[in-house]
mmCIF file of C-alpha atoms in Angstrom:
data_model
loop_
_atom_site.group_PDB
_atom_site.id
_atom_site.type_symbol
_atom_site.label_atom_id
_atom_site.label_comp_id
_atom_site.label_asym_id
_atom_site.label_seq_id
_atom_site.Cartn_x
_atom_site.Cartn_y
_atom_site.Cartn_z
ATOM 1 C CA MET R 9 -2.876 13.275 22.659
ATOM 2 C CA ASP R 10 -4.638 16.500 22.423
ATOM 3 C CA ASN R 11 -6.102 18.361 19.472
ATOM 4 C CA GLN R 12 -2.991 18.529 18.071
ATOM 5 C CA GLY R 13 -0.177 15.904 18.997
ATOM 6 C CA LYS R 14 3.323 16.599 19.516
ATOM 7 C CA GLN R 15 4.102 15.545 16.071
ATOM 8 C CA GLY R 16 1.520 18.002 14.571
ATOM 9 C CA ILE R 17 -1.145 15.326 14.109
ATOM 10 C CA SER R 18 -4.781 16.543 13.957
ATOM 11 C CA ILE R 19 -7.078 14.245 15.658
ATOM 12 C CA ILE R 20 -10.171 16.347 15.219
ATOM 13 C CA ALA R 21 -11.708 14.625 12.281
ATOM 14 C CA LYS R 22 -11.548 10.931 13.328
ATOM 15 C CA PRO R 23 -11.649 8.870 16.527
ATOM 16 C CA LEU R 24 -8.478 8.863 18.628
ATOM 17 C CA ARG R 25 -7.862 5.088 17.905
ATOM 18 C CA GLU R 26 -8.087 5.675 14.096
ATOM 19 C CA GLN R 27 -5.535 8.511 14.144
ATOM 20 C CA ILE R 28 -3.362 6.580 16.135
ATOM 21 C CA TYR R 29 -3.478 3.379 13.822
ATOM 22 C CA GLU R 30 -2.868 5.661 10.892
ATOM 23 C CA TYR R 31 -0.006 7.282 12.524
ATOM 24 C CA LEU R 32 1.439 3.709 13.245
ATOM 25 C CA ARG R 33 0.893 2.690 9.853
ATOM 26 C CA ASP R 34 2.647 5.565 8.355
ATOM 27 C CA GLU R 35 5.644 5.050 10.828
ATOM 28 C CA MET R 36 6.006 1.548 9.203
ATOM 29 C CA TYR R 37 5.540 2.864 5.654
ATOM 30 C CA ARG R 38 8.253 5.297 6.296
ATOM 31 C CA GLY R 39 10.453 2.651 7.850
ATOM 32 C CA SER R 40 10.655 4.156 11.570
ATOM 33 C CA LEU R 41 9.074 1.072 12.587
ATOM 34 C CA LEU R 42 10.811 -2.151 10.988
ATOM 35 C CA PRO R 43 9.873 -5.694 10.434
ATOM 36 C CA GLY R 44 10.612 -7.794 13.522
ATOM 37 C CA SER R 45 11.115 -4.826 15.642
ATOM 38 C CA LEU R 46 9.161 -4.574 19.086
ATOM 39 C CA VAL R 47 7.037 -1.367 19.385
ATOM 40 C CA ASN R 48 8.073 0.723 22.319
ATOM 41 C CA VAL R 49 4.395 1.518 23.887
ATOM 42 C CA ASN R 50 5.728 3.959 26.551
ATOM 43 C CA GLU R 51 7.751 5.701 24.224
ATOM 44 C CA ILE R 52 5.100 6.220 21.627
ATOM 45 C CA SER R 53 2.449 7.125 24.274
ATOM 46 C CA GLN R 54 4.724 9.788 25.771
ATOM 47 C CA ARG R 55 6.058 11.160 22.069
ATOM 48 C CA LEU R 56 1.845 11.600 21.218
ATOM 49 C CA GLY R 57 0.639 12.683 24.835
ATOM 50 C CA ILE R 58 -1.805 10.115 24.799
ATOM 51 C CA SER R 59 -2.882 7.273 27.220
ATOM 52 C CA LYS R 60 -2.002 3.795 26.769
ATOM 53 C CA THR R 61 -5.856 2.929 26.229
ATOM 54 C CA PRO R 62 -6.522 4.211 22.783
ATOM 55 C CA LEU R 63 -2.811 3.063 21.431
ATOM 56 C CA ARG R 64 -3.553 -0.372 22.871
ATOM 57 C CA ASP R 65 -6.696 -0.340 20.843
ATOM 58 C CA ALA R 66 -5.001 0.809 17.664
ATOM 59 C CA LEU R 67 -2.536 -1.923 18.082
ATOM 60 C CA ILE R 68 -5.408 -4.596 18.624
ATOM 61 C CA GLN R 69 -6.649 -3.192 15.184
ATOM 62 C CA LEU R 70 -3.163 -3.457 13.641
ATOM 63 C CA GLU R 71 -2.976 -7.239 14.914
ATOM 64 C CA CYS R 72 -6.393 -7.854 13.125
ATOM 65 C CA ASP R 73 -5.243 -6.499 10.174
ATOM 66 C CA GLY R 74 -2.178 -8.430 10.104
ATOM 67 C CA PHE R 75 0.699 -5.892 10.807
ATOM 68 C CA VAL R 76 1.606 -6.640 14.260
ATOM 69 C CA SER R 77 1.533 -9.549 16.889
ATOM 70 C CA ILE R 78 0.720 -9.045 20.328
ATOM 71 C CA LEU R 79 3.066 -11.072 22.410
ATOM 72 C CA PRO R 80 2.357 -12.337 26.077
ATOM 73 C CA ARG R 81 5.071 -10.862 28.387
ATOM 74 C CA ARG R 82 7.326 -9.614 25.305
ATOM 75 C CA GLY R 83 5.150 -6.741 23.855
ATOM 76 C CA VAL R 84 4.084 -6.064 20.395
ATOM 77 C CA MET R 85 6.107 -7.074 17.448
ATOM 78 C CA ILE R 86 6.056 -5.733 13.815
ATOM 79 C CA ASN R 87 5.397 -8.728 11.795
ATOM 80 C CA LYS R 88 7.349 -9.590 8.847
ATOM 81 C CA LEU R 89 6.153 -10.770 5.450
ATOM 82 C CA SER R 90 7.017 -14.315 4.075
ATOM 83 C CA LEU R 91 7.160 -15.028 0.329
ATOM 84 C CA GLU R 92 3.935 -16.774 0.683
ATOM 85 C CA ASP R 93 2.450 -13.652 2.505
ATOM 86 C CA VAL R 94 3.708 -11.575 -0.664
ATOM 87 C CA LYS R 95 2.130 -13.782 -3.123
ATOM 88 C CA ASN R 96 -1.013 -14.352 -1.477
ATOM 89 C CA ALA R 97 -1.541 -10.579 -1.369
ATOM 90 C CA TRP R 98 -0.445 -10.285 -4.827
ATOM 91 C CA GLU R 99 -2.962 -12.586 -5.797
ATOM 92 C CA ILE R 100 -5.882 -10.951 -4.090
ATOM 93 C CA CYS R 101 -5.173 -7.483 -5.716
ATOM 94 C CA ARG R 102 -4.731 -9.304 -9.011
ATOM 95 C CA ALA R 103 -8.029 -10.883 -8.865
ATOM 96 C CA LEU R 104 -10.086 -7.886 -7.607
ATOM 97 C CA GLU R 105 -8.438 -5.129 -9.224
ATOM 98 C CA SER R 106 -9.302 -6.686 -12.501
ATOM 99 C CA GLU R 107 -13.023 -7.460 -11.277
ATOM 100 C CA ILE R 108 -13.565 -3.971 -10.318
ATOM 101 C CA LEU R 109 -12.340 -2.380 -13.616
ATOM 102 C CA ILE R 110 -15.333 -3.742 -15.415
ATOM 103 C CA PRO R 111 -18.153 -2.080 -13.897
ATOM 104 C CA VAL R 112 -16.518 1.035 -13.417
ATOM 105 C CA PHE R 113 -14.883 1.210 -17.138
ATOM 106 C CA ASP R 114 -17.227 3.645 -18.726
ATOM 107 C CA LYS R 115 -16.864 6.198 -15.820
ATOM 108 C CA LEU R 116 -13.177 6.485 -16.668
ATOM 109 C CA LYS R 117 -13.322 9.699 -18.559
ATOM 110 C CA GLU R 118 -10.740 12.050 -19.937
ATOM 111 C CA PRO R 119 -10.102 13.912 -16.603
ATOM 112 C CA ALA R 120 -9.475 10.599 -14.577
ATOM 113 C CA LEU R 121 -7.203 9.375 -17.281
ATOM 114 C CA ALA R 122 -5.216 12.617 -17.249
ATOM 115 C CA GLU R 123 -5.018 12.174 -13.471
ATOM 116 C CA MET R 124 -3.593 8.741 -14.264
ATOM 117 C CA GLU R 125 -0.949 10.199 -16.719
ATOM 118 C CA ARG R 126 0.034 12.734 -14.134
ATOM 119 C CA LEU R 127 0.425 10.160 -11.284
ATOM 120 C CA THR R 128 2.723 8.169 -13.751
ATOM 121 C CA LYS R 129 4.866 11.171 -14.494
ATOM 122 C CA GLU R 130 5.061 11.740 -10.586
ATOM 123 C CA MET R 131 6.201 8.161 -10.248
ATOM 124 C CA LYS R 132 8.960 8.512 -12.810
ATOM 125 C CA ARG R 133 10.080 11.804 -10.957
ATOM 126 C CA ALA R 134 10.404 9.739 -8.129
ATOM 127 C CA SER R 135 12.208 6.843 -9.332
ATOM 128 C CA GLU R 136 14.722 9.284 -10.717
ATOM 129 C CA VAL R 137 15.479 10.703 -7.403
ATOM 130 C CA LYS R 138 15.269 7.186 -5.619
ATOM 131 C CA ASP R 139 12.378 8.422 -3.911
ATOM 132 C CA THR R 140 10.701 5.151 -2.967
ATOM 133 C CA TYR R 141 8.088 6.448 -0.424
ATOM 134 C CA SER R 142 6.839 8.878 -3.008
ATOM 135 C CA PHE R 143 6.832 6.250 -5.949
ATOM 136 C CA TYR R 144 4.688 3.858 -4.366
ATOM 137 C CA GLN R 145 2.468 6.620 -2.779
ATOM 138 C CA SER R 146 1.797 7.655 -6.488
ATOM 139 C CA ASN R 147 1.584 4.116 -7.646
ATOM 140 C CA VAL R 148 -1.117 3.640 -5.095
ATOM 141 C CA ALA R 149 -3.236 6.760 -6.116
ATOM 142 C CA PHE R 150 -2.763 5.898 -9.717
ATOM 143 C CA HIS R 151 -4.941 2.476 -9.067
ATOM 144 C CA ASN R 152 -7.193 4.460 -6.760
ATOM 145 C CA VAL R 153 -8.318 6.496 -9.490
ATOM 146 C CA PHE R 154 -10.586 3.514 -10.856
ATOM 147 C CA LEU R 155 -10.796 1.796 -7.564
ATOM 148 C CA ASN R 156 -12.675 4.840 -5.932
ATOM 149 C CA LEU R 157 -15.176 4.633 -8.638
ATOM 150 C CA SER R 158 -16.527 1.340 -7.244
ATOM 151 C CA SER R 159 -19.270 1.486 -4.820
ATOM 152 C CA ASN R 160 -18.059 -2.051 -3.275
ATOM 153 C CA ASP R 161 -16.707 -0.961 -0.041
ATOM 154 C CA GLN R 162 -15.695 -4.379 0.968
ATOM 155 C CA MET R 163 -13.660 -5.197 -2.435
ATOM 156 C CA ARG R 164 -11.905 -2.016 -2.013
ATOM 157 C CA ARG R 165 -11.069 -2.431 1.824
ATOM 158 C CA ILE R 166 -9.373 -5.861 0.865
ATOM 159 C CA ILE R 167 -7.606 -4.495 -1.802
ATOM 160 C CA GLN R 168 -6.626 -1.737 0.414
ATOM 161 C CA LEU R 169 -5.348 -3.916 3.377
ATOM 162 C CA ASN R 170 -3.354 -5.989 1.161
ATOM 163 C CA LYS R 171 -1.633 -3.273 -0.597
ATOM 164 C CA GLN R 172 -0.754 -1.867 2.964
ATOM 165 C CA ARG R 173 1.034 -5.116 3.380
ATOM 166 C CA LEU R 174 2.749 -5.170 -0.016
ATOM 167 C CA TYR R 175 3.782 -1.712 0.652
ATOM 168 C CA ASP R 176 4.337 -1.520 4.161
ATOM 169 C CA PHE R 177 7.993 -0.691 4.657
ATOM 170 C CA LEU R 178 9.126 1.429 1.916
ATOM 171 C CA THR R 179 12.805 1.733 2.782
ATOM 172 C CA ARG R 180 13.201 -1.425 0.765
ATOM 173 C CA LYS R 181 15.415 -1.682 -2.167
ATOM 174 C CA HIS R 182 15.351 0.834 -5.217
ATOM 175 C CA ILE R 183 14.985 -1.325 -8.258
ATOM 176 C CA PRO R 184 15.130 1.128 -11.121
ATOM 177 C CA GLN R 185 13.929 -1.534 -13.926
ATOM 178 C CA TRP R 186 11.207 -2.558 -12.021
ATOM 179 C CA GLU R 187 10.123 1.005 -11.437
ATOM 180 C CA GLU R 188 10.487 1.886 -15.089
ATOM 181 C CA GLU R 189 8.526 -1.021 -16.078
ATOM 182 C CA HIS R 190 5.715 -0.139 -13.767
ATOM 183 C CA CYS R 191 5.512 3.259 -15.437
ATOM 184 C CA GLU R 192 5.371 1.599 -18.833
ATOM 185 C CA GLU R 193 2.769 -0.487 -17.840
ATOM 186 C CA HIS R 194 0.518 2.270 -16.612
ATOM 187 C CA MET R 195 0.845 4.127 -19.772
ATOM 188 C CA ALA R 196 -0.163 0.768 -21.831
ATOM 189 C CA PHE R 197 -3.209 0.367 -19.495
ATOM 190 C CA ILE R 198 -4.197 3.941 -20.045
ATOM 191 C CA ASP R 199 -4.023 3.393 -23.818
ATOM 192 C CA LEU R 200 -6.234 0.360 -23.409
ATOM 193 C CA ILE R 201 -8.908 2.309 -21.766
ATOM 194 C CA ARG R 202 -8.703 4.960 -24.084
ATOM 195 C CA ARG R 203 -9.369 2.362 -26.912
ATOM 196 C CA GLY R 204 -12.786 1.484 -25.089
ATOM 197 C CA ASP R 205 -12.121 -2.033 -24.854
ATOM 198 C CA ALA R 206 -12.865 -2.892 -21.000
ATOM 199 C CA ASP R 207 -12.155 -6.851 -21.280
ATOM 200 C CA GLU R 208 -8.862 -6.183 -22.764
ATOM 201 C CA ALA R 209 -8.022 -3.563 -20.308
ATOM 202 C CA ALA R 210 -8.865 -5.853 -17.464
ATOM 203 C CA GLN R 211 -7.200 -8.648 -19.087
ATOM 204 C CA TYR R 212 -3.930 -6.471 -19.357
ATOM 205 C CA LEU R 213 -4.306 -5.576 -15.521
ATOM 206 C CA LYS R 214 -4.733 -9.113 -14.727
ATOM 207 C CA VAL R 215 -2.139 -10.945 -17.018
ATOM 208 C CA THR R 216 0.819 -8.601 -17.015
ATOM 209 C CA HIS R 217 0.836 -5.621 -14.740
ATOM 210 C CA TRP R 218 -0.048 -8.077 -11.527
ATOM 211 C CA SER R 219 1.834 -11.044 -13.220
ATOM 212 C CA LEU R 220 3.580 -13.126 -10.349
ATOM 213 C CA GLU R 221 5.344 -15.206 -12.811
ATOM 214 C CA ASP R 222 6.949 -12.228 -14.701
ATOM 215 C CA GLN R 223 7.747 -10.233 -11.950
ATOM 216 C CA GLU R 224 8.820 -12.761 -9.233
ATOM 217 C CA THR R 225 12.512 -11.921 -9.416
ATOM 218 C CA TYR R 226 11.760 -8.311 -8.830
ATOM 219 C CA ILE R 227 9.846 -9.373 -5.837
ATOM 220 C CA LEU R 228 12.459 -11.393 -4.262
ATOM 221 C CA GLN R 229 14.917 -8.366 -4.588
ATOM 222 C CA PHE R 230 12.123 -5.939 -3.407
ATOM 223 C CA TYR R 231 11.268 -7.874 -0.466
ATOM 224 C CA PHE R 232 13.887 -10.413 0.301
ATOM 225 C CA ASN R 233 17.352 -9.125 -1.236
ATOM 226 C CA GLY R 234 17.051 -11.804 -3.841
ATOM 227 C CA GLU R 235 16.429 -14.662 -1.401
ATOM 228 C CA THR R 236 13.694 -16.978 -0.810
ATOM 229 C CA HIS R 237 11.939 -16.712 2.284
ATOM 230 C CA GLU R 238 8.924 -19.046 2.429
#
């Protein structure tokens, strides 16, 4: 891969390993690399015009982050999520997002709330046309409006990694009712912030928006087609 890869990927701003890592994550996100499939290292290396060394480094980082498994004599496999994996990632995001909200609450001024409203409208539009990829991009961006106000880089990194696991392969099932509830909860959350009650907003985020109990049926549909995969 030179200054501009064959797929139009610029590698000027970041180290090559990071650029390849992000490219592979995006391929997973878009559904080009599916859970349980083997990564064709030779094909990717040729497609991007890169040597196998930085590609291997990126794959090692993906393994450390839980996205792939490097199997001796078999190659690199994209990991599947179990129900336990989903629940664990969900609980981590649930706990840390509500924890981050309190210290940044006073920084959430009207421009930030207007951006959150705009992103929620983008989610609604994406849901109407069954664009799951754009829906969850806007969903993540919505939460990042307040998460990025935090100076705790480690907490934000943990949330980011777990959300990448949760929203890893967005060719998953389109569930209109769940997406509608996402948008309604976002607007309710914005209203709570406008009222100025940090504790109530954090509690809503933790108990309602990230509720495993209330959303488990949707989770099973979204990740496992309604089946339980322990």
